[in-house]
Each structure stands twice: as C-alpha cells, then as structure tokens.
Tab-separated table of C-alpha atoms in Angstrom:
chain	number	residue	atom	x	y	z
A	1	MET	CA	267.566	-7.924	78.462
A	2	VAL	CA	268.525	-8.272	82.127
A	3	SER	CA	265.772	-9.830	84.142
A	4	ILE	CA	264.999	-9.250	87.790
A	5	SER	CA	266.240	-12.770	88.506
A	6	TYR	CA	269.537	-11.925	86.805
A	7	PHE	CA	269.913	-8.857	88.900
A	8	SER	CA	269.205	-10.904	92.057
A	9	LEU	CA	272.144	-13.154	91.133
A	10	ILE	CA	274.465	-10.155	90.979
A	11	ALA	CA	272.976	-8.227	93.704
A	12	GLY	CA	273.477	-11.115	96.096
A	13	SER	CA	277.182	-10.659	96.020
A	14	ILE	CA	277.681	-6.946	95.306
A	15	LEU	CA	275.050	-4.857	97.135
A	16	ALA	CA	276.491	-2.979	99.975
A	17	SER	CA	275.045	-2.483	103.352
A	18	THR	CA	271.852	-0.354	103.325
A	19	SER	CA	272.481	0.993	106.801
A	20	SER	CA	273.524	4.390	105.211
A	21	GLY	CA	270.282	4.347	103.028
A	22	PHE	CA	272.127	3.859	99.812
A	23	ILE	CA	272.941	0.828	97.582
A	24	SER	CA	275.976	0.497	95.518
A	25	PRO	CA	275.642	-1.794	92.423
A	26	ALA	CA	279.427	-1.871	92.076
A	27	PRO	CA	281.605	-1.296	95.221
A	28	ARG	CA	284.640	-0.598	92.875
A	29	THR	CA	282.862	2.543	91.660
A	30	PRO	CA	281.977	4.912	94.492
A	31	ALA	CA	280.204	7.291	92.142
A	32	ALA	CA	277.523	4.675	91.690
A	33	VAL	CA	276.479	4.769	95.426
A	34	SER	CA	274.380	7.871	94.877
A	35	LEU	CA	272.288	6.211	92.170
A	36	PHE	CA	269.705	4.540	94.370
A	37	ALA	CA	268.176	4.919	97.836
A	38	VAL	CA	266.101	2.504	99.747
A	39	SER	CA	262.918	4.021	101.158
A	40	SER	CA	261.455	3.174	104.576
A	41	SER	CA	259.034	0.844	102.907
A	42	GLY	CA	261.880	-1.095	101.439
A	43	LYS	CA	261.190	-0.087	97.815
A	44	SER	CA	264.114	0.941	95.597
A	45	THR	CA	263.869	4.575	94.358
A	46	THR	CA	266.280	6.742	92.501
A	47	ALA	CA	268.558	9.071	94.207
A	48	SER	CA	269.297	11.032	91.051
A	49	ALA	CA	268.254	11.632	87.385
A	50	GLY	CA	264.768	10.035	88.052
A	51	VAL	CA	265.609	6.679	86.565
A	52	PRO	CA	263.272	4.017	87.973
A	53	PHE	CA	265.286	1.242	89.539
A	54	THR	CA	263.528	-1.810	88.006
A	55	GLY	CA	262.563	0.121	84.845
A	56	ALA	CA	266.253	1.035	84.096
A	57	LEU	CA	267.387	-2.463	84.961
A	58	GLU	CA	265.008	-4.058	82.451
A	59	THR	CA	266.499	-1.997	79.638
A	60	ILE	CA	270.137	-3.076	80.266
A	61	PRO	CA	271.303	-5.967	78.096
A	62	SER	CA	273.770	-8.284	79.677
A	63	LEU	CA	277.211	-8.345	78.020
A	64	ALA	CA	276.710	-12.064	77.332
A	65	SER	CA	273.568	-11.397	75.254
A	66	LEU	CA	275.440	-8.951	72.982
A	67	PRO	CA	277.255	-10.068	69.755
A	68	LEU	CA	281.013	-10.067	69.882
A	69	LEU	CA	282.181	-7.862	66.916
A	70	PRO	CA	285.565	-7.997	65.225
A	71	TYR	CA	287.500	-4.745	65.810
A	72	ILE	CA	288.929	-4.704	62.405
A	73	ASP	CA	287.247	-5.660	59.131
A	74	ALA	CA	289.398	-8.402	57.519
A	75	ASN	CA	288.471	-7.204	54.079
A	76	THR	CA	289.058	-3.414	54.423
A	77	GLY	CA	291.436	-3.155	57.348
A	78	LEU	CA	289.053	-0.479	58.884
A	79	ILE	CA	287.326	-0.541	62.115
A	80	ALA	CA	284.284	-2.748	61.701
A	81	LEU	CA	281.190	-0.637	62.400
A	82	SER	CA	277.783	-2.194	61.868
A	83	SER	CA	275.011	0.152	60.572
A	84	GLY	CA	271.768	0.735	62.395
A	85	ASP	CA	271.739	1.730	66.056
A	86	GLY	CA	272.064	5.470	66.510
A	87	SER	CA	273.260	6.126	62.880
A	88	ALA	CA	270.565	8.793	62.523
A	89	ASP	CA	271.409	10.559	65.727
A	90	ALA	CA	273.664	13.674	65.716
A	91	LYS	CA	275.591	12.387	68.640
A	92	PRO	CA	274.702	8.608	69.334
A	93	SER	CA	275.771	7.475	72.698
A	94	PHE	CA	277.160	4.045	73.241
A	95	VAL	CA	278.512	1.996	76.111
A	96	PHE	CA	281.189	-0.464	74.918
A	97	ALA	CA	283.391	-3.191	75.973
A	98	ILE	CA	286.679	-4.022	74.480
A	99	TYR	CA	288.189	-7.661	74.253
A	100	ASP	CA	291.668	-9.020	73.649
A	101	GLU	CA	292.683	-11.734	71.163
A	102	ASN	CA	291.507	-14.441	73.515
A	103	GLU	CA	288.067	-12.755	73.960
A	104	ASN	CA	288.726	-11.657	77.504
A	105	PRO	CA	287.218	-8.285	78.510
A	106	GLN	CA	289.796	-5.553	78.872
A	107	TYR	CA	288.027	-2.151	79.116
A	108	ILE	CA	284.560	-0.907	79.501
A	109	GLY	CA	283.746	2.755	78.558
A	110	ALA	CA	281.164	5.087	76.984
A	111	THR	CA	281.286	7.748	74.156
A	112	ASN	CA	279.044	9.710	71.772
A	113	HIS	CA	281.566	9.197	68.880
A	114	LEU	CA	281.994	5.428	68.655
A	115	HIS	CA	284.263	5.254	65.555
A	116	HIS	CA	286.732	7.861	66.901
A	117	MET	CA	286.847	6.280	70.357
A	118	LEU	CA	287.439	2.803	69.065
A	119	LYS	CA	290.292	4.413	66.975
A	120	VAL	CA	291.751	6.018	70.008
A	121	MET	CA	291.661	2.762	72.049
A	122	LEU	CA	293.255	0.898	69.048
A	123	ALA	CA	296.038	3.481	68.907
A	124	ARG	CA	296.553	3.287	72.655
A	125	ARG	CA	296.357	-0.465	73.075
A	126	PRO	CA	296.985	-2.175	69.707
A	127	ASP	CA	297.843	-5.367	71.577
A	128	LYS	CA	294.565	-5.570	73.472
A	129	THR	CA	291.881	-4.430	70.927
A	130	TYR	CA	290.646	-7.416	68.872
A	131	PHE	CA	286.919	-7.542	69.547
A	132	TYR	CA	284.190	-5.310	71.013
A	133	LYS	CA	280.606	-5.128	72.159
A	134	LYS	CA	278.415	-2.115	72.037
A	135	PHE	CA	275.085	-1.006	73.471
A	136	TYR	CA	273.251	1.993	71.900
A	137	VAL	CA	271.707	4.293	74.523
A	138	ALA	CA	268.709	5.881	72.937
A	139	LYS	CA	268.067	8.425	75.733
A	140	PRO	CA	271.386	8.893	77.443
A	141	SER	CA	271.925	10.290	80.925
A	142	ARG	CA	274.992	10.193	82.985
A	143	SER	CA	273.335	8.194	85.763
A	144	TYR	CA	271.930	5.610	83.324
A	145	ILE	CA	275.290	5.210	81.443
A	146	ASP	CA	277.029	4.756	84.805
A	147	LEU	CA	274.529	2.172	85.681
A	148	VAL	CA	275.118	0.167	82.469
A	149	MET	CA	278.881	0.250	83.062
A	150	ASP	CA	278.525	-0.740	86.650
A	151	PHE	CA	276.351	-3.780	85.815
A	152	TRP	CA	278.677	-4.851	83.073
A	153	LEU	CA	281.549	-4.648	85.329
A	154	ALA	CA	279.732	-6.704	87.913
A	155	GLU	CA	278.905	-9.244	85.159
A	156	VAL	CA	282.529	-9.711	84.088
A	157	GLY	CA	283.951	-9.577	87.587
A	158	GLU	CA	287.352	-8.533	86.450
A	159	CYS	CA	288.253	-5.951	83.815
A	160	PRO	CA	291.879	-4.712	83.912
A	161	GLY	CA	291.395	-1.460	82.147
A	162	ASN	CA	288.780	-0.333	84.836
A	163	ALA	CA	290.725	-1.556	87.888
A	164	GLY	CA	292.883	1.598	88.444
A	165	GLY	CA	296.589	1.987	88.412
A	166	PRO	CA	298.972	1.943	85.421
A	167	GLU	CA	296.866	-0.488	83.409
A	168	GLU	CA	293.850	1.904	83.510
A	169	ASP	CA	296.181	4.833	82.605
A	170	MET	CA	297.243	3.015	79.408
A	171	TRP	CA	293.599	2.924	78.368
A	172	GLU	CA	292.522	6.414	79.436
A	173	LYS	CA	295.594	8.638	78.973
A	174	ALA	CA	298.054	9.510	76.324
A	175	LEU	CA	301.151	7.326	76.056
A	176	ASP	CA	304.115	9.033	77.783
A	177	VAL	CA	307.105	7.873	75.805
A	178	LYS	CA	309.674	9.907	77.625
A	179	PRO	CA	310.401	7.125	80.110
A	180	ARG	CA	311.352	5.087	77.052
A	181	PHE	CA	313.771	7.691	75.704
A	182	THR	CA	317.237	6.240	75.447
A	183	ASP	CA	320.517	8.149	76.192
A	184	GLN	CA	320.726	8.440	72.454
A	185	ASP	CA	317.338	10.053	72.220
A	186	TYR	CA	318.309	12.752	74.592
A	187	GLU	CA	321.620	13.352	72.878
A	188	ASP	CA	319.732	13.762	69.688
A	189	ILE	CA	317.426	16.327	71.330
A	190	GLU	CA	320.433	18.249	72.555
A	191	GLU	CA	322.070	18.082	69.122
A	192	LEU	CA	318.951	19.167	67.324
A	193	GLU	CA	318.656	22.196	69.628
A	194	LYS	CA	322.241	23.219	69.112
A	195	THR	CA	322.848	22.497	65.405
A	196	GLY	CA	319.278	22.683	64.118
A	197	HIS	CA	318.304	25.868	65.739
A	198	LEU	CA	315.196	24.178	66.959
A	199	SER	CA	313.323	24.785	70.250
A	200	ARG	CA	313.369	21.851	72.719
A	201	ASP	CA	309.637	21.305	72.011
A	202	MET	CA	310.329	20.892	68.353
A	203	ALA	CA	313.222	18.639	68.960
A	204	THR	CA	311.235	16.432	71.318
A	205	ARG	CA	308.573	16.162	68.648
A	206	ILE	CA	311.097	14.768	66.184
A	207	VAL	CA	312.376	12.179	68.696
A	208	THR	CA	308.704	11.308	69.708
A	209	TRP	CA	307.909	10.809	66.039
A	210	ARG	CA	310.262	7.750	66.028
A	211	TRP	CA	308.043	6.108	68.662
A	212	GLU	CA	304.993	6.964	66.700
A	213	GLU	CA	306.504	5.071	63.797
A	214	GLU	CA	306.957	2.084	66.075
A	215	LYS	CA	303.303	2.149	67.155
A	216	MET	CA	302.206	2.564	63.411
A	217	ASN	CA	304.295	-0.469	62.533
A	218	GLN	CA	302.387	-2.504	65.133
A	219	LEU	CA	299.069	-1.414	63.595
A	220	ARG	CA	300.131	-2.053	60.017
A	221	ALA	CA	301.339	-5.590	61.044
A	222	ARG	CA	297.746	-6.262	62.076
A	223	GLY	CA	296.607	-5.143	58.622
A	224	VAL	CA	295.019	-1.916	60.026
A	225	LYS	CA	294.423	0.613	57.232
A	226	GLU	CA	292.781	3.360	59.325
A	227	GLU	CA	294.290	6.880	59.180
A	228	PHE	CA	295.860	8.046	62.461
A	229	HIS	CA	296.525	11.751	63.158
A	230	PHE	CA	298.635	12.135	66.270
A	231	ASP	CA	298.431	15.304	68.294
A	232	ARG	CA	301.507	17.429	67.356
A	233	SER	CA	301.352	19.488	70.522
A	234	LEU	CA	301.428	16.324	72.716
A	235	LYS	CA	304.523	15.148	70.927
A	236	GLY	CA	306.326	18.117	72.188
A	237	GLU	CA	305.730	16.837	75.672
A	238	GLY	CA	306.959	13.420	74.718
A	239	LYS	CA	303.435	11.882	74.503
A	240	LEU	CA	301.379	10.194	71.871
A	241	ASP	CA	297.738	10.284	71.508
A	242	LEU	CA	295.231	10.948	68.554
A	243	LYS	CA	294.072	14.390	67.897
A	244	ALA	CA	290.811	15.161	69.776
A	245	GLU	CA	287.519	14.956	67.829
A	246	GLU	CA	284.173	16.156	68.978
A	247	ASP	CA	283.460	13.496	71.593
A	248	GLU	CA	282.157	13.434	75.199
A	249	GLY	CA	283.531	10.452	76.820
A	250	ARG	CA	281.439	9.315	79.741
A	251	GLY	CA	282.086	7.217	82.759
A	252	ARG	CA	285.813	6.675	83.301
A	253	LEU	CA	286.773	7.499	79.829
A	254	GLN	CA	288.851	10.557	79.607
A	255	PRO	CA	290.319	10.794	76.016
C-alpha cells in the first residue's frame, strides 16, 4: 500500500498552491481539485464524499506493487482474468491500467464490468493492449476512484491515453473509419444505393464491415479467440465499436 512517505515524494512535485484553499493531487485532471481542502489548522480534510485524506491514501496500492497480468491467455486465446477480487459482487468496481508490448503504461481507467471493458479496449487498440494491472475497489465512490486514478497517473508520470487529444480519443471513443474510406468505398456506397435498393445507412454498414474484418484479422493474428460483437447502428455512421453491455465506466472512461 502507498505510505505517507510515498505520498510525500509525489506530493512534493505535484501539489498545487494552497492559496485558493484546495490541493490538486494531479494538475492534469482539474476535477480532482475539489477532492481535498486545507483547513486553517493545516490539516487535510475532504471537500467531498467524506473520504479521509490519509485514510484513503493508505488504501491505495502503487502501480509498481501490483502484478503485471498478460492481457490474453496464451492457452485459451481469451482475456486473462484471475478469480478472486470482487467475483461475488453484482457489479465489482475496478481501476485498471493497460500496458503495451514493451510494458509501458498506455491508459488508466475504471469500470464495473472488467471483462467487457478490457474487451472494448482490446478491440479499439489491439496494438497497445498486451498487459494490464487492476485494483478491486471494495467500496467504490466517484471521488475515491478519481483519487486512485490521479495517484496512478502521478506515479507513471506519462500515460498517452490520458493526455487528451487524438490519442485519448482512440481509447475512449468508437473508431471513425470514414476518414479511411477510399474513393472506391464511396463509389461502392453509391452503387449499393442505386442498384441494391439499399438505404445509405445500410450501404455504409456494408462498407464499414470491410474495416471490421481488417480489425478482426489483427486480433486473430495475435491469437485472440474472444467473440466480438460490433454495434450495427454505429456501422451505419461509419464507426466501429463493440455493442454496449451493462457497464458504468468511471473517471475518463466513456465507452
């Protein structure tokens, strides 16, 4: 678990000025500014959700202390999920970190449906999802989960999928394949509309399906044997993403 001394090392470089009465554990995430206030006596207190500052801190494991798990089970080709933490909960909540082939952190998020969320991330970024770490949150609250994410982000220092811009969009949004459509793709859509008596939505789905096949080929080349069900309605918009399951992504995750 993270000790007070560990916090001091991080805090020395990331705590913002207290002139406003608030401390931000992670300047890159403004939402975290409201987590803690500093009283006139100098003691840290919570500004929301009633999470004691040092008490919450002591329950957060450092990323370095967590085991690095393979994303795909080499024997089954399925996402490697270990039994135990949270398995008896109806909606177990996890904060997770995803790593690339070189074991560099790429994205930090949270979910109450770990298997589905890992599958979504795999489908969106098959080139970046090789390992992961997870932390089971027994008593989840938005402020506590944000706190865990902010401290992990402070620990790794750099996480491309949480830095904003196009890279973050590739983790958090459906893949828009329309910019990849070729002139031939658009000609095919027009032809399908005219001769196939199809709506433009249906014609676009057919062309988008080709890009789905390309993505599936990437996954199969890695030996992945999970089943992927892409959202048909999104295909009509020229986008690819898995069908939604009952999941409440937290933090920056918006599946």
